[in-house]
Coordinates of C-alpha atoms and ligand atoms in Angstrom, one line a residue:
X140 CA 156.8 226.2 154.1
X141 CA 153.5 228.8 153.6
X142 CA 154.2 232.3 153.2
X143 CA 151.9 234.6 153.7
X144 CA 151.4 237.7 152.3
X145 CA 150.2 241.0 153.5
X146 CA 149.6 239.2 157.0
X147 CA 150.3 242.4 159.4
X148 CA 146.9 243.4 159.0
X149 CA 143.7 242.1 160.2
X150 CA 143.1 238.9 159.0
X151 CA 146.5 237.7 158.9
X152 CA 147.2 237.0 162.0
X153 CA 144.2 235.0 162.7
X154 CA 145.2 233.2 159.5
X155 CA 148.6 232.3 160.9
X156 CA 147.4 231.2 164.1
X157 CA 145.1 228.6 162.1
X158 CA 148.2 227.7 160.0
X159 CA 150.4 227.1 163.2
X160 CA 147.8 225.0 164.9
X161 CA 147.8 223.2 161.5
X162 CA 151.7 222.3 162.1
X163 CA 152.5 224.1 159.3
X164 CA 155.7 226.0 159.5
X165 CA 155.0 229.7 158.2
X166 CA 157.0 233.0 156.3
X167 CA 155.5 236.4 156.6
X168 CA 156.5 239.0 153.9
X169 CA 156.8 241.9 155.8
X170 CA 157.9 245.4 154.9
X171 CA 161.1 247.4 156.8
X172 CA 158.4 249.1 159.0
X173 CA 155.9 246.6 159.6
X174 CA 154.9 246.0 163.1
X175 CA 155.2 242.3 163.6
X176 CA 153.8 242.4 167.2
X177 CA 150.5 240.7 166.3
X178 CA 152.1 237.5 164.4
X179 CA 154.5 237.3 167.3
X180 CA 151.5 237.2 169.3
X181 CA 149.2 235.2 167.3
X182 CA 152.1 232.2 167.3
X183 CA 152.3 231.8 171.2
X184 CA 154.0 229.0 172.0
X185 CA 154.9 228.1 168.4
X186 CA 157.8 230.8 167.6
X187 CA 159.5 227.5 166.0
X188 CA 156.9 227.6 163.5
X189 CA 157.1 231.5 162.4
X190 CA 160.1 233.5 160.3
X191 CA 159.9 236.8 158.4
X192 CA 161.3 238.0 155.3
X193 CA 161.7 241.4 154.8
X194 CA 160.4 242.5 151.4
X195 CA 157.8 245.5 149.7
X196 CA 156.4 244.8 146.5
X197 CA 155.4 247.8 145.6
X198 CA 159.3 248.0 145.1
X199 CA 161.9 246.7 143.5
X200 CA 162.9 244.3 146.0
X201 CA 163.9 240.9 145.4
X202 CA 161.2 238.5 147.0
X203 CA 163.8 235.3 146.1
X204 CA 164.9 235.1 150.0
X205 CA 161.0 235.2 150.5
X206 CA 160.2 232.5 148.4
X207 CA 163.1 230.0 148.9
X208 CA 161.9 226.5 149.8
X209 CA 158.1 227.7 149.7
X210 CA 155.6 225.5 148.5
X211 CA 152.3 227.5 149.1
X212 CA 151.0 231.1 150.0
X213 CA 148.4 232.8 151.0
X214 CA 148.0 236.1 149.5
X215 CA 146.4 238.9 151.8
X216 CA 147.3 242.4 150.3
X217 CA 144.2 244.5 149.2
X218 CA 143.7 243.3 145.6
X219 CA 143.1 246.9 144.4
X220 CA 146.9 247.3 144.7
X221 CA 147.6 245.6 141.5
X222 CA 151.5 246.6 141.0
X223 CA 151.6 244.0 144.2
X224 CA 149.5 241.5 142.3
X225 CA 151.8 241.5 139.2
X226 CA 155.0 242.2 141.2
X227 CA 154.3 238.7 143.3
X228 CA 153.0 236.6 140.1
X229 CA 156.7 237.4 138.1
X230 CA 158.2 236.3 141.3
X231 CA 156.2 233.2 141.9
X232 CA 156.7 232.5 138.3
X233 CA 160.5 232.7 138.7
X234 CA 160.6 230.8 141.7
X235 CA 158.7 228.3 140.6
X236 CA 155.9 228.6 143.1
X237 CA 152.6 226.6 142.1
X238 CA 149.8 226.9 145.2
X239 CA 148.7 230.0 146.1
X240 CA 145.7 231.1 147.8
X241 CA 144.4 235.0 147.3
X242 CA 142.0 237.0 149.2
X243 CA 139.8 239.1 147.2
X244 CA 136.5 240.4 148.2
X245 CA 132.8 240.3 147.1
X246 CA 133.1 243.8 146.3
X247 CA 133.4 243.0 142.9
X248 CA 130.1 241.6 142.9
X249 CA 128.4 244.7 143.8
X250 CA 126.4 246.5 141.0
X251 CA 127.9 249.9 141.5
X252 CA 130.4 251.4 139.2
X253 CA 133.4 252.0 141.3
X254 CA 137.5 252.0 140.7
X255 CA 138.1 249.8 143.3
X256 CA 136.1 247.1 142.2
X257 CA 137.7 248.0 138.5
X258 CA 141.1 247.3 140.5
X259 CA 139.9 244.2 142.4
X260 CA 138.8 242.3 139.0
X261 CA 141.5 243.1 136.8
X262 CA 143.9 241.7 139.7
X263 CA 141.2 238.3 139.7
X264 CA 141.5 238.8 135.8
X265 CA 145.9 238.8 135.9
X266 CA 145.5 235.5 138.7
X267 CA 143.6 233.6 136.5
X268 CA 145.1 233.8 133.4
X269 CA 148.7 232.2 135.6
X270 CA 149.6 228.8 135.4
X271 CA 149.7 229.0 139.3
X272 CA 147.2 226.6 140.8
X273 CA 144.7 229.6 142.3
X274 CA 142.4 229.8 144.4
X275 CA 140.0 233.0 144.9
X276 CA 138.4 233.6 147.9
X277 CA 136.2 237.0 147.8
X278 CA 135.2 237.1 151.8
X279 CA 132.4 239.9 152.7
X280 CA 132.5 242.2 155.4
X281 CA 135.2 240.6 157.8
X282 CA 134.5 241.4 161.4
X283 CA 135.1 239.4 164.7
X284 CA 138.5 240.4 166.5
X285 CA 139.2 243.0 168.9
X286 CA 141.1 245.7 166.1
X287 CA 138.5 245.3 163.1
X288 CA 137.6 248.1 160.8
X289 CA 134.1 247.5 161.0
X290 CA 132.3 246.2 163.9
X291 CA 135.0 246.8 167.0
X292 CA 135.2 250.1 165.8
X293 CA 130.9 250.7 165.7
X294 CA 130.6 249.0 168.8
X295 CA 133.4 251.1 170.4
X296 CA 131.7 254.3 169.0
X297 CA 128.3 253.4 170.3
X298 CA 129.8 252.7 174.1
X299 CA 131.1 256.1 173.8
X300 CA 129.0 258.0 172.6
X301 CA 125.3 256.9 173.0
X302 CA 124.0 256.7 169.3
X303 CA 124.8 255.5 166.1
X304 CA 124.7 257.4 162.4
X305 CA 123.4 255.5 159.4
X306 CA 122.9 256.1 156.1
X307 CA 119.2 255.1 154.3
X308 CA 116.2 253.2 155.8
X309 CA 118.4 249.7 156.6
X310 CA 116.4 247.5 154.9
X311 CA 119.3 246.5 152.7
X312 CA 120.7 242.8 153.3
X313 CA 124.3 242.3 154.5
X314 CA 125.9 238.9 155.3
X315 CA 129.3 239.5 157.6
X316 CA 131.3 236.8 157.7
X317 CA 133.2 236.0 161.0
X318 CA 137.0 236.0 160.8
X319 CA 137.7 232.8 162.1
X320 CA 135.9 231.1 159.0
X321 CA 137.4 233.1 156.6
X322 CA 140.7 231.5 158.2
X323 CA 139.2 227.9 158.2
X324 CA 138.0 228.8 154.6
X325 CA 142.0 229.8 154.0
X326 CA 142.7 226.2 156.0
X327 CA 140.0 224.3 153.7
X328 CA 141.3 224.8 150.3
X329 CA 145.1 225.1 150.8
X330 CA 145.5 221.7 150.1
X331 CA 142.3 220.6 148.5
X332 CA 142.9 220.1 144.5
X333 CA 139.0 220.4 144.1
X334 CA 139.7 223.7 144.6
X335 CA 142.2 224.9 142.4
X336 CA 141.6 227.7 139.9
X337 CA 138.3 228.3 141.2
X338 CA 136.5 231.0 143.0
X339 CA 134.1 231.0 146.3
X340 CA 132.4 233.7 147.9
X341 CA 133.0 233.6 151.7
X342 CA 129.9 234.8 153.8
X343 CA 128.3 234.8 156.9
X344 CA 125.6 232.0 157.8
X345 CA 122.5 233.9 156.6
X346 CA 122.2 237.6 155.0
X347 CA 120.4 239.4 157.7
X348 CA 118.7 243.2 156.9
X349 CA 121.0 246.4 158.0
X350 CA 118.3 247.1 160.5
X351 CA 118.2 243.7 161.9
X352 CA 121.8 243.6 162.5
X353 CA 121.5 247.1 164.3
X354 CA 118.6 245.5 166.6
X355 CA 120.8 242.4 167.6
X356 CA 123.7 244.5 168.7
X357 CA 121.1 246.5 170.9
X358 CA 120.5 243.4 172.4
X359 CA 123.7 242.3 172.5
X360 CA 125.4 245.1 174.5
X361 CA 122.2 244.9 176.6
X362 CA 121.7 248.9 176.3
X363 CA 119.6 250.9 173.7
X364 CA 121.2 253.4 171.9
X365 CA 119.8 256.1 169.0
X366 CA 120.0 255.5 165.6
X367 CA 120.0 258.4 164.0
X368 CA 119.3 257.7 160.3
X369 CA 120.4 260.6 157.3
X370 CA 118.8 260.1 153.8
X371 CA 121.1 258.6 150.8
X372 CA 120.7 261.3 148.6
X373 CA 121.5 264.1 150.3
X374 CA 124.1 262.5 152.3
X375 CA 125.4 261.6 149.0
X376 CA 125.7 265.0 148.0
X377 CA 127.1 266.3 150.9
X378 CA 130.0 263.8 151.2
X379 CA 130.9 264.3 147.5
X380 CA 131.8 268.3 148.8
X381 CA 133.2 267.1 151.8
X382 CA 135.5 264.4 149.8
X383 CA 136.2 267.6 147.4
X384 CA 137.7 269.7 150.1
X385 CA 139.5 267.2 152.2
X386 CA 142.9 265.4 151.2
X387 CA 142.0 262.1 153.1
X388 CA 138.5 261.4 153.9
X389 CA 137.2 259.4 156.2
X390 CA 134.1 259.0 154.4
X391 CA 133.5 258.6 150.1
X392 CA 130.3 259.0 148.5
X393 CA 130.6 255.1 147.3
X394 CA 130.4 254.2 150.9
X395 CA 126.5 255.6 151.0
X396 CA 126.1 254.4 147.3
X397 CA 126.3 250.4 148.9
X398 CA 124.3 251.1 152.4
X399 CA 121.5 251.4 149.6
X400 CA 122.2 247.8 148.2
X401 CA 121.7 244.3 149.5
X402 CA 124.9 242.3 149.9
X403 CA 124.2 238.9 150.3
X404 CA 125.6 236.5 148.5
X405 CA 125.5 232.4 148.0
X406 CA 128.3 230.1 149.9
X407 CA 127.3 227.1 148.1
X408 CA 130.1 226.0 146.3
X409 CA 132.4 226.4 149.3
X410 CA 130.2 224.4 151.4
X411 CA 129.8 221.5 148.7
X412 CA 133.9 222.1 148.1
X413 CA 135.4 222.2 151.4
X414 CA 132.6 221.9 154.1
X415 CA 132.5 225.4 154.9
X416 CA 130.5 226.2 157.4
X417 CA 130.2 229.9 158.7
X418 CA 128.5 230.7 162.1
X419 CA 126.0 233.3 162.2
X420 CA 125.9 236.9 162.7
X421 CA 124.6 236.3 166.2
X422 CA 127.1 233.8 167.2
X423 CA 129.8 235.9 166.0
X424 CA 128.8 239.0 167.9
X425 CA 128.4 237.0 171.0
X426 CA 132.2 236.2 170.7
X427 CA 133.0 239.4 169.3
X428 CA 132.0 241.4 172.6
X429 CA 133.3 238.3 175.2
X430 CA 136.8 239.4 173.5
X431 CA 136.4 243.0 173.8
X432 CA 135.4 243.0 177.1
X433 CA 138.3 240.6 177.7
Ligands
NAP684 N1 138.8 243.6 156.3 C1 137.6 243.2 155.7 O1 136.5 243.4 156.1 C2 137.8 242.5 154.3 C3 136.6 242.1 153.7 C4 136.7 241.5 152.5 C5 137.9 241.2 151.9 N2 139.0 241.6 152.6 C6 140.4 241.3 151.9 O2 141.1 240.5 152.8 C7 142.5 240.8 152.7 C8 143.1 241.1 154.0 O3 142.4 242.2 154.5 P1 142.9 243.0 155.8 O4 141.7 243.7 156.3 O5 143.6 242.1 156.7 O6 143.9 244.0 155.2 P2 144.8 245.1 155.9 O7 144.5 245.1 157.4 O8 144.6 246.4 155.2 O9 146.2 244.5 155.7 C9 146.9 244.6 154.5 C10 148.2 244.0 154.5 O10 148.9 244.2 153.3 C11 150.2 244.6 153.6 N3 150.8 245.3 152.4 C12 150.2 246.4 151.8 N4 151.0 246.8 150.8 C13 152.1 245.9 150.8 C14 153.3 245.8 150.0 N5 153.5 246.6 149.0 N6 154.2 244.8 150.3 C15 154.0 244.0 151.3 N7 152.9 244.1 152.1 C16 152.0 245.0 151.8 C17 150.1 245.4 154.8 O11 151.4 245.5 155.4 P3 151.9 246.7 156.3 O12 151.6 246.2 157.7 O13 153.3 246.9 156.1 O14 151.1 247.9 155.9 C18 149.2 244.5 155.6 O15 149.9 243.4 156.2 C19 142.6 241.9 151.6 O16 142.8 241.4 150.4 C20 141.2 242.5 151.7 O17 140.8 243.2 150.5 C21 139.0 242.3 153.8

């Protein structure tokens, strides 16, 4: 039995679906209020195959029901929660769990100062000093299903509204990495001993500049669209007000700080580990808007 972790989001259900289709029979940790709609959904035919276990760990709940007869998980909860982190180590300790597989994030690569990142590592830091056989994966920008963050939500903006707003000149290098390899990357090292206690960046095919990337969706959704570009500095400063004078921002001046830096980043060792093998920016995006428009 695999129990997943923090799997109501984005990339777990896409993860469970890969799991399923792997024959594996699969636990979600979910909280009281979860929706569980998407994992339902993502396990089709295979409801057999799928249970939940009610549990929070950012409480004091007892995740012993969760991890009974469980001999790997995959851990998916935002790494810069790190009561979580520790919360599910002491209970994997207890339990006895050895194999688990956590998803961090290349953000802690970037050379920015920022709290998240300081979050992200020390939770990398508390994983690796475990006897647990770990595996880190830090995946970069996730995109390729309908309800993403990132792309869905830019494409959906520029269908409704006719332009785009960007931050800098674009000449920066970014490398998104399609969801469905980050859950064959999940797939790949589950079982593979090579790749216990170690740590692989998870990226797209090839880096590609911002401005590139804005070109190919152009050509993509077959329509041009403005791009209506605002300088870093001065953007900078006027999100640091904004943040100042609004409780949850939609925007923070860190967010501007890495448009201005390239984020690209080697998959080497998980292609000479596991075989992985992302597709490309392009490729995604083509699947990307066939499932939106589906
Ligand atoms: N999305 C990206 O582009 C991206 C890029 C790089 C790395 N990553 C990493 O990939 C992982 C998955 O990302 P995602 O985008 O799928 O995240 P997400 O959509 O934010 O989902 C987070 C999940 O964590 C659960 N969760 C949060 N706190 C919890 C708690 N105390 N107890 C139990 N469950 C809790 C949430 O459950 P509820 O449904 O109950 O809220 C949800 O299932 C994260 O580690 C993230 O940092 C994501």
């Amino acid at each position: 039995m695999i129990l997943l972790v923090g799997a109501t989001g984005f990339l777990g259900p896409v993860v469970l679906k890969k799991l399923i289709k792997n024959n594996y029979k699969v636990r979600c940790l979910v909280r009281a209020d979860s929706d569980r709609s998407k994992l339902k959904e993502a396990a089709g035919d295979f409801q057999s195959q799928l249970t939940f276990a009610a549990g929070d760990l950012t409480g004091n709940d007892s995740m012993d029901p969760a991890l009974k007869d469980v001999s790997q998980a995959v851990y998916m909860i935002d790494l810069e929660h790190t009561g979580p982190v520790k919360n599910f180590l002491d209970a994997a300790r207890k339990a006895g769990l050895k194999r688990v597989v956590f998803i961090s994030s290349t953000t802690v690569l970037v050379p920015l100062k920022s709290k998240v990142k300081d979050k992200k590592l020390s939770s990398e830091k508390l994983i690796e000093k475990t006897a647990l056989d770990w595996t880190i994966l830090r995946p970069t920008m996730i995109f390729g299903s309908g309800d993403d963050e990132n792309f869905s939500k830019m494409l959906r903006f520029i269908k409704k509204r006719g332009f785009f707003i960007t931050f800098g000149r674009g000449n920066n290098l970014i490398q998104p990495v399609y969801i469905e390899d980050v859950a064959l990357a999940v797939s790949g090292v589950l079982e593979n001993k090579k790749t216990f206690k170690k740590i692989y960046n998870i990226a797209g095919k090839t880096p590609l500049k911002y401005n590139q990337m804005l070109a190919l969706i152009q050509k993509k959704l077959k329509r041009s669209f403005k791009v209506i570009r605002l300088p870093l500095g001065p953007s900078r400063s006027i999100i640091s007000i904004y943040c100042r004078l609004t409780a949850d921002p939609a925007l923070v001046p860190e967010q501007i700080d890495r448009m201005g830096i390239d984020k690209a980043y080697s998959y080497q060792d998980a292609k000479h580990d596991f075989g992985f093998s992302p597709i490309s920016f392009e490729e995604g995006m083509d699947r990307l808007i066939k499932d939106l428009k589906a």
